[in-house]
PDB file of C-alpha atoms in Angstrom:
ATOM      1  CA  GLU A  28     104.065 101.523  98.019  1.00 90.00           C
ATOM      2  CA  ARG A  29     103.756 105.678  98.149  1.00 94.00           C
ATOM      3  CA  ARG A  30     106.908 107.572  99.453  1.00 96.00           C
ATOM      4  CA  PHE A  31     106.453 111.305 100.782  1.00 97.00           C
ATOM      5  CA  VAL A  32     109.322 113.873 101.699  1.00 98.00           C
ATOM      6  CA  ILE A  33     107.417 116.346 104.369  1.00 98.00           C
ATOM      7  CA  LEU A  34     110.141 119.427 104.751  1.00 98.00           C
ATOM      8  CA  ARG A  35     109.887 122.171 106.842  1.00 98.00           C
ATOM      9  CA  HIS A  36     110.521 125.829 106.249  1.00 98.00           C
ATOM     10  CA  GLY A  37     113.724 127.442 106.592  1.00 98.00           C
ATOM     11  CA  GLN A  38     114.098 129.893 109.685  1.00 98.00           C
ATOM     12  CA  THR A  39     112.129 132.667 109.798  1.00 98.00           C
ATOM     13  CA  ASP A  40     112.461 136.688 111.696  1.00 98.00           C
ATOM     14  CA  TRP A  41     110.153 135.122 114.375  1.00 98.00           C
ATOM     15  CA  ASN A  42     111.671 132.114 114.972  1.00 98.00           C
ATOM     16  CA  LEU A  43     115.307 134.018 115.972  1.00 98.00           C
ATOM     17  CA  GLU A  44     112.915 136.619 117.705  1.00 98.00           C
ATOM     18  CA  GLY A  45     110.965 133.598 119.318  1.00 97.00           C
ATOM     19  CA  ARG A  46     108.113 135.202 118.357  1.00 98.00           C
ATOM     20  CA  MET A  47     104.768 132.602 118.033  1.00 98.00           C
ATOM     21  CA  GLN A  48     104.445 132.607 114.815  1.00 98.00           C
ATOM     22  CA  GLY A  49     101.067 130.011 114.282  1.00 98.00           C
ATOM     23  CA  THR A  50      98.971 130.654 110.935  1.00 98.00           C
ATOM     24  CA  SER A  51     100.435 134.654 110.875  1.00 98.00           C
ATOM     25  CA  ASP A  52     102.112 135.455 107.786  1.00 98.00           C
ATOM     26  CA  LEU A  53     103.756 138.257 108.653  1.00 98.00           C
ATOM     27  CA  SER A  54     106.890 136.585 109.141  1.00 98.00           C
ATOM     28  CA  ARG A  55     110.232 136.152 106.038  1.00 98.00           C
ATOM     29  CA  LEU A  56     113.158 133.705 105.818  1.00 98.00           C
ATOM     30  CA  THR A  57     116.438 134.917 107.206  1.00 98.00           C
ATOM     31  CA  SER A  58     119.289 134.799 105.085  1.00 98.00           C
ATOM     32  CA  ALA A  59     120.279 131.363 106.875  1.00 98.00           C
ATOM     33  CA  GLY A  60     117.096 130.538 106.228  1.00 98.00           C
ATOM     34  CA  LEU A  61     117.282 130.777 102.442  1.00 98.00           C
ATOM     35  CA  CYS A  62     120.501 129.186 102.385  1.00 98.00           C
ATOM     36  CA  GLN A  63     118.886 126.453 104.532  1.00 98.00           C
ATOM     37  CA  ALA A  64     116.200 126.325 102.444  1.00 98.00           C
ATOM     38  CA  GLU A  65     118.795 126.625  99.595  1.00 98.00           C
ATOM     39  CA  ARG A  66     121.133 123.675 101.283  1.00 98.00           C
ATOM     40  CA  ALA A  67     118.150 121.697 101.644  1.00 98.00           C
ATOM     41  CA  GLY A  68     117.196 121.157  97.998  1.00 98.00           C
ATOM     42  CA  LEU A  69     120.684 120.272  96.919  1.00 98.00           C
ATOM     43  CA  ALA A  70     121.097 117.496  99.433  1.00 98.00           C
ATOM     44  CA  LEU A  71     117.543 115.964  98.474  1.00 98.00           C
ATOM     45  CA  LEU A  72     118.906 116.275  94.928  1.00 97.00           C
ATOM     46  CA  GLN A  73     121.793 114.455  96.001  1.00 97.00           C
ATOM     47  CA  GLU A  74     119.148 111.979  98.028  1.00 97.00           C
ATOM     48  CA  TYR A  75     117.080 111.107  95.245  1.00 96.00           C
ATOM     49  CA  GLY A  76     118.706 112.684  91.998  1.00 95.00           C
ATOM     50  CA  THR A  77     116.251 112.467  88.579  1.00 92.00           C
ATOM     51  CA  MET A  78     113.332 110.289  90.560  1.00 95.00           C
ATOM     52  CA  PRO A  79     110.675 112.340  89.561  1.00 95.00           C
ATOM     53  CA  VAL A  80     108.498 114.350  92.000  1.00 96.00           C
ATOM     54  CA  THR A  81     104.428 113.314  91.052  1.00 95.00           C
ATOM     55  CA  ALA A  82     103.246 116.282  93.755  1.00 95.00           C
ATOM     56  CA  LEU A  83     103.698 119.069  95.571  1.00 97.00           C
ATOM     57  CA  TYR A  84     101.875 120.322  98.233  1.00 98.00           C
ATOM     58  CA  ALA A  85     102.515 122.913 100.551  1.00 98.00           C
ATOM     59  CA  SER A  86     101.572 125.411 103.090  1.00 98.00           C
ATOM     60  CA  PRO A  87      99.854 128.976 101.513  1.00 98.00           C
ATOM     61  CA  LEU A  88     102.014 130.742 104.306  1.00 98.00           C
ATOM     62  CA  THR A  89     104.955 133.054 102.775  1.00 98.00           C
ATOM     63  CA  ARG A  90     107.739 131.230 104.995  1.00 98.00           C
ATOM     64  CA  VAL A  91     106.714 128.126 103.398  1.00 98.00           C
ATOM     65  CA  GLN A  92     106.465 129.668  99.608  1.00 98.00           C
ATOM     66  CA  GLN A  93     109.406 131.030 100.093  1.00 98.00           C
ATOM     67  CA  THR A  94     111.276 127.724 100.829  1.00 98.00           C
ATOM     68  CA  VAL A  95     109.801 125.468  97.852  1.00 98.00           C
ATOM     69  CA  SER A  96     111.217 128.247  95.784  1.00 98.00           C
ATOM     70  CA  ALA A  97     114.537 128.162  96.809  1.00 98.00           C
ATOM     71  CA  VAL A  98     114.463 123.778  97.204  1.00 98.00           C
ATOM     72  CA  SER A  99     113.196 123.975  93.668  1.00 97.00           C
ATOM     73  CA  ALA A 100     115.873 126.178  92.263  1.00 97.00           C
ATOM     74  CA  GLU A 101     118.210 123.087  93.514  1.00 97.00           C
ATOM     75  CA  TRP A 102     116.368 120.499  93.417  1.00 96.00           C
ATOM     76  CA  VAL A 103     114.523 120.740  89.900  1.00 93.00           C
ATOM     77  CA  SER A 104     112.423 117.611  89.800  1.00 95.00           C
ATOM     78  CA  VAL A 105     110.368 119.294  92.429  1.00 95.00           C
ATOM     79  CA  ALA A 106     109.480 122.006  89.139  1.00 90.00           C
ATOM     80  CA  ALA A 107     108.217 119.600  87.157  1.00 90.00           C
ATOM     81  CA  ALA A 108     105.038 118.488  89.959  1.00 91.00           C
ATOM     82  CA  ILE A 109     101.828 118.104  87.516  1.00 87.00           C
ATOM     83  CA  GLU A 110      99.813 116.954  90.664  1.00 91.00           C
ATOM     84  CA  GLY A 111      99.447 119.159  94.293  1.00 93.00           C
ATOM     85  CA  GLY A 112      98.889 122.369  94.858  1.00 95.00           C
ATOM     86  CA  VAL A 113      98.318 125.041  98.151  1.00 97.00           C
ATOM     87  CA  LEU A 114      96.371 123.350 100.923  1.00 98.00           C
ATOM     88  CA  ASP A 115      95.306 125.816 103.778  1.00 98.00           C
ATOM     89  CA  ASP A 116      95.164 122.851 106.234  1.00 98.00           C
ATOM     90  CA  LEU A 117      99.012 122.403 106.153  1.00 98.00           C
ATOM     91  CA  LYS A 118      99.415 125.684 107.876  1.00 98.00           C
ATOM     92  CA  GLU A 119     100.851 126.140 110.906  1.00 98.00           C
ATOM     93  CA  VAL A 120      99.300 125.680 114.328  1.00 98.00           C
ATOM     94  CA  GLU A 121      96.778 128.031 115.289  1.00 98.00           C
ATOM     95  CA  LEU A 122      97.113 130.107 118.393  1.00 97.00           C
ATOM     96  CA  ARG A 123      94.749 133.057 118.168  1.00 96.00           C
ATOM     97  CA  ASP A 124      95.514 135.869 120.457  1.00 96.00           C
ATOM     98  CA  TRP A 125      98.925 134.462 121.058  1.00 98.00           C
ATOM     99  CA  THR A 126      99.879 134.744 117.517  1.00 98.00           C
ATOM    100  CA  GLY A 127     102.994 137.698 116.951  1.00 98.00           C
ATOM    101  CA  LYS A 128     103.410 137.680 120.190  1.00 98.00           C
ATOM    102  CA  LEU A 129     107.105 137.099 121.862  1.00 98.00           C
ATOM    103  CA  SER A 130     107.409 133.668 123.859  1.00 97.00           C
ATOM    104  CA  ALA A 131     108.571 135.660 127.352  1.00 98.00           C
ATOM    105  CA  ASP A 132     105.948 138.127 126.807  1.00 98.00           C
ATOM    106  CA  VAL A 133     103.050 135.509 126.356  1.00 98.00           C
ATOM    107  CA  GLN A 134     105.428 133.533 130.083  1.00 97.00           C
ATOM    108  CA  ARG A 135     104.675 136.362 131.771  1.00 98.00           C
ATOM    109  CA  ASP A 136     101.516 137.917 130.995  1.00 97.00           C
ATOM    110  CA  SER A 137      99.622 134.231 131.104  1.00 97.00           C
ATOM    111  CA  PRO A 138     101.883 131.954 133.314  1.00 97.00           C
ATOM    112  CA  ASP A 139      98.922 129.356 134.190  1.00 96.00           C
ATOM    113  CA  ALA A 140      97.755 128.994 130.199  1.00 97.00           C
ATOM    114  CA  TYR A 141     101.180 129.152 129.042  1.00 97.00           C
ATOM    115  CA  ARG A 142     102.336 126.266 131.613  1.00 96.00           C
ATOM    116  CA  ALA A 143      99.299 124.135 130.468  1.00 96.00           C
ATOM    117  CA  TRP A 144     100.535 124.455 126.721  1.00 96.00           C
ATOM    118  CA  LYS A 145     103.943 123.478 127.404  1.00 93.00           C
ATOM    119  CA  GLU A 146     103.399 120.587 130.193  1.00 93.00           C
ATOM    120  CA  THR A 147     100.255 119.395 129.100  1.00 94.00           C
ATOM    121  CA  PRO A 148      99.642 120.991 125.742  1.00 94.00           C
ATOM    122  CA  SER A 149      97.110 117.622 124.147  1.00 91.00           C
ATOM    123  CA  ALA A 150      94.935 118.626 127.089  1.00 94.00           C
ATOM    124  CA  PHE A 151      95.863 122.359 126.293  1.00 96.00           C
ATOM    125  CA  GLU A 152      92.505 124.546 125.663  1.00 96.00           C
ATOM    126  CA  MET A 153      92.093 128.819 124.642  1.00 96.00           C
ATOM    127  CA  SER A 154      89.505 130.601 125.280  1.00 91.00           C
ATOM    128  CA  GLY A 155      85.826 128.672 123.412  1.00 92.00           C
ATOM    129  CA  GLY A 156      87.173 125.418 124.414  1.00 95.00           C
ATOM    130  CA  PHE A 157      89.114 125.557 121.454  1.00 97.00           C
ATOM    131  CA  ARG A 158      92.179 123.200 121.249  1.00 97.00           C
ATOM    132  CA  PRO A 159      94.721 123.444 119.248  1.00 98.00           C
ATOM    133  CA  VAL A 160      96.770 120.467 118.747  1.00 98.00           C
ATOM    134  CA  VAL A 161      93.254 118.256 118.456  1.00 97.00           C
ATOM    135  CA  ASP A 162      92.589 120.990 115.635  1.00 98.00           C
ATOM    136  CA  LEU A 163      96.252 120.058 114.137  1.00 98.00           C
ATOM    137  CA  TRP A 164      95.455 116.437 114.000  1.00 98.00           C
ATOM    138  CA  ARG A 165      92.026 116.751 112.660  1.00 98.00           C
ATOM    139  CA  ARG A 166      93.727 119.133 109.953  1.00 98.00           C
ATOM    140  CA  ALA A 167      96.391 116.618 109.514  1.00 98.00           C
ATOM    141  CA  GLU A 168      94.202 113.945 108.677  1.00 98.00           C
ATOM    142  CA  SER A 169      92.528 115.928 105.942  1.00 98.00           C
ATOM    143  CA  CYS A 170      95.954 116.809 104.305  1.00 98.00           C
ATOM    144  CA  TRP A 171      96.178 112.935 104.067  1.00 98.00           C
ATOM    145  CA  GLN A 172      92.907 111.583 102.733  1.00 96.00           C
ATOM    146  CA  GLN A 173      93.175 114.480  99.841  1.00 96.00           C
ATOM    147  CA  MET A 174      97.129 113.652  99.160  1.00 96.00           C
ATOM    148  CA  ARG A 175      96.447 109.804  99.088  1.00 94.00           C
ATOM    149  CA  SER A 176      93.773 109.799  96.707  1.00 91.00           C
ATOM    150  CA  ASP A 177      95.369 112.256  93.967  1.00 87.00           C
ATOM    151  CA  GLY A 178      96.625 110.958  90.677  1.00 74.00           C
ATOM    152  CA  ALA A 179     100.127 110.810  91.790  1.00 70.00           C
ATOM    153  CA  GLY A 180     100.045 107.042  91.612  1.00 60.00           C
ATOM    154  CA  GLY A 181     102.765 105.051  93.994  1.00 55.00           C
ATOM    155  CA  ALA A 182     105.284 104.217  91.652  1.00 62.00           C
ATOM    156  CA  GLU A 183     108.494 103.373  93.817  1.00 67.00           C
ATOM    157  CA  ASP A 184     110.407 105.743  92.049  1.00 87.00           C
ATOM    158  CA  SER A 185     108.703 108.956  92.488  1.00 94.00           C
ATOM    159  CA  CYS A 186     107.863 110.847  95.519  1.00 95.00           C
ATOM    160  CA  THR A 187     105.266 113.275  96.701  1.00 96.00           C
ATOM    161  CA  LEU A 188     106.949 116.271  98.393  1.00 97.00           C
ATOM    162  CA  VAL A 189     105.161 118.252 101.330  1.00 98.00           C
ATOM    163  CA  VAL A 190     106.497 121.634 102.690  1.00 98.00           C
ATOM    164  CA  ALA A 191     104.575 122.822 105.412  1.00 98.00           C
ATOM    165  CA  HIS A 192     105.391 123.501 109.373  1.00 98.00           C
ATOM    166  CA  ASN A 193     107.195 122.166 112.896  1.00 98.00           C
ATOM    167  CA  GLY A 194     103.740 121.363 113.967  1.00 98.00           C
ATOM    168  CA  ILE A 195     101.027 120.303 111.475  1.00 98.00           C
ATOM    169  CA  ASN A 196     104.481 118.133 109.859  1.00 98.00           C
ATOM    170  CA  GLN A 197     104.576 116.627 113.756  1.00 97.00           C
ATOM    171  CA  ALA A 198     100.778 115.929 113.190  1.00 98.00           C
ATOM    172  CA  LEU A 199     100.945 114.400 109.484  1.00 98.00           C
ATOM    173  CA  LEU A 200     103.668 111.943 110.530  1.00 98.00           C
ATOM    174  CA  CYS A 201     101.648 110.946 113.781  1.00 97.00           C
ATOM    175  CA  THR A 202      98.960 110.484 112.088  1.00 98.00           C
ATOM    176  CA  ALA A 203     100.013 108.682 109.208  1.00 98.00           C
ATOM    177  CA  LEU A 204     101.762 106.186 111.745  1.00 97.00           C
ATOM    178  CA  GLY A 205      98.426 106.034 113.892  1.00 97.00           C
ATOM    179  CA  ILE A 206      99.808 108.021 116.835  1.00 96.00           C
ATOM    180  CA  GLY A 207      96.699 110.181 118.637  1.00 96.00           C
ATOM    181  CA  ILE A 208      97.813 114.003 119.908  1.00 96.00           C
ATOM    182  CA  GLU A 209     100.070 112.278 122.475  1.00 94.00           C
ATOM    183  CA  GLY A 210     102.286 112.678 119.974  1.00 95.00           C
ATOM    184  CA  PHE A 211     102.703 116.230 119.804  1.00 95.00           C
ATOM    185  CA  ARG A 212     106.447 117.813 120.542  1.00 93.00           C
ATOM    186  CA  ALA A 213     107.717 113.922 120.611  1.00 93.00           C
ATOM    187  CA  ILE A 214     110.080 114.527 118.051  1.00 92.00           C
ATOM    188  CA  ALA A 215     112.094 117.725 117.218  1.00 91.00           C
ATOM    189  CA  TRP A 216     111.483 119.007 113.307  1.00 96.00           C
ATOM    190  CA  PRO A 217     114.368 121.823 113.188  1.00 98.00           C
ATOM    191  CA  ASN A 218     114.262 124.132 110.397  1.00 98.00           C
ATOM    192  CA  CYS A 219     114.600 122.208 106.924  1.00 98.00           C
ATOM    193  CA  GLY A 220     114.639 119.340 108.671  1.00 98.00           C
ATOM    194  CA  ALA A 221     112.458 116.227 106.158  1.00 98.00           C
ATOM    195  CA  ILE A 222     111.693 112.707 106.565  1.00 98.00           C
ATOM    196  CA  GLU A 223     110.947 110.825 104.051  1.00 98.00           C
ATOM    197  CA  LEU A 224     107.152 108.235 104.633  1.00 97.00           C
ATOM    198  CA  ILE A 225     106.649 105.362 103.276  1.00 96.00           C
ATOM    199  CA  TRP A 226     102.807 104.333 103.042  1.00 96.00           C
ATOM    200  CA  LEU A 227     101.259 100.912 101.132  1.00 93.00           C
ATOM    201  CA  GLU A 228      98.127 101.045  99.087  1.00 89.00           C
ATOM    202  CA  GLY A 229      95.475 100.278 100.775  1.00 90.00           C
ATOM    203  CA  VAL A 230      96.112  99.878 104.180  1.00 95.00           C
ATOM    204  CA  THR A 231      95.628 102.287 107.137  1.00 95.00           C
ATOM    205  CA  THR A 232      98.821 103.283 108.510  1.00 97.00           C
ATOM    206  CA  ALA A 233     102.133 104.295 107.019  1.00 97.00           C
ATOM    207  CA  SER A 234     104.983 101.400 107.411  1.00 96.00           C
ATOM    208  CA  ARG A 235     107.877 103.322 108.003  1.00 96.00           C
ATOM    209  CA  TRP A 236     109.619 106.637 107.886  1.00 97.00           C
ATOM    210  CA  ARG A 237     113.232 108.063 108.064  1.00 97.00           C
ATOM    211  CA  TRP A 238     115.119 111.488 108.542  1.00 97.00           C
ATOM    212  CA  VAL A 239     116.349 112.421 105.424  1.00 97.00           C
ATOM    213  CA  LEU A 240     117.909 116.055 106.757  1.00 98.00           C
ATOM    214  CA  PRO A 241     119.493 116.663 109.112  1.00 96.00           C
ATOM    215  CA  GLN A 242     122.160 114.053 108.700  1.00 90.00           C
ATOM    216  CA  GLU A 243     123.125 113.718 111.645  1.00 90.00           C
ATOM    217  CA  LYS A 244     119.688 112.202 112.991  1.00 90.00           C
ATOM    218  CA  GLY A 245     120.784 109.368 111.056  1.00 87.00           C
ATOM    219  CA  SER A 246     118.470 107.132 108.392  1.00 89.00           C
ATOM    220  CA  GLU A 247     117.689 104.534 110.189  1.00 94.00           C
ATOM    221  CA  TRP A 248     113.970 103.326 109.129  1.00 96.00           C
ATOM    222  CA  LEU A 249     111.618 103.494 111.974  1.00 95.00           C
ATOM    223  CA  SER A 250     107.928 101.661 112.479  1.00 92.00           C
ATOM    224  CA  SER A 251     106.542 104.392 114.834  1.00 91.00           C
ATOM    225  CA  ILE A 252     107.745 106.858 117.404  1.00 89.00           C
ATOM    226  CA  ASP A 253     109.788 106.452 120.793  1.00 79.00           C
ATOM    227  CA  LEU A 254     107.000 108.527 122.738  1.00 76.00           C
ATOM    228  CA  GLU A 255     108.746 107.543 125.944  1.00 59.00           C
ATOM    229  CA  GLY A 256     111.610 109.400 125.167  1.00 51.00           C
ATOM    230  CA  GLU A 257     112.642 113.130 125.449  1.00 39.00           C
ATOM    231  CA  ARG A 258     110.370 115.925 124.714  1.00 41.00           C
ATOM    232  CA  ARG A 259     112.519 118.466 123.648  1.00 38.00           C
ATOM    233  CA  ASP A 260     111.129 122.270 123.440  1.00 37.00           C
ATOM    234  CA  VAL A 261     110.715 123.311 120.193  1.00 36.00           C
ATOM    235  CA  PHE A 262     107.197 124.476 120.460  1.00 34.00           C
ATOM    236  CA  GLY A 263     108.616 128.421 122.147  1.00 36.00           C
ATOM    237  CA  THR A 264     108.355 129.566 118.102  1.00 43.00           C
ATOM    238  CA  VAL A 265     106.418 127.839 115.721  1.00 47.00           C
TER     239      VAL A 265
END
């Protein structure tokens, strides 16, 4: 079996401002975000000890790279990862003209489109028929193909670390479990939140997952996601 740990970056200045980040690379971790990443590194070290991190995959965006640096300074196994690298498809959801704008301004200037994005995101279209969530799922599937076919193997006493963003992390989890775009926003993924995912070799979907961080989410193993449960609105500042 293969173990994946999927982590979101720490809080950024744009998260704090309520600004839509999308694929922009202008935001940076706040001091609180850096502390979150350092604490995440310590917590993951406590959780996994000296377990080898055989592969590290990360988004190229600076907020993720800052998080990787802070985490690896505490969880030293990360620095020893031989496989992996930067994957462009691990970038956050593409929001086109909304990128860099305050959520409040988009809501004021484009109320109908903003309402559609919030209420029916899986069907939401931007100019030219571009569907952000459909694109996100396509990229997640592409990432899984690459991450599962590397040479890191499936030793039970090792793991692959993936560090990325709110939206793409949700797409990674859902596509691993065989859940379609209706799973978008089914869970709230906080800054420096992390899940562990177990995927058996030779099967099409992952077998189970659990929250690792934050610890208050609990660590119960789950086989799917409750799509009928509460859908928390956390995507105003992706």
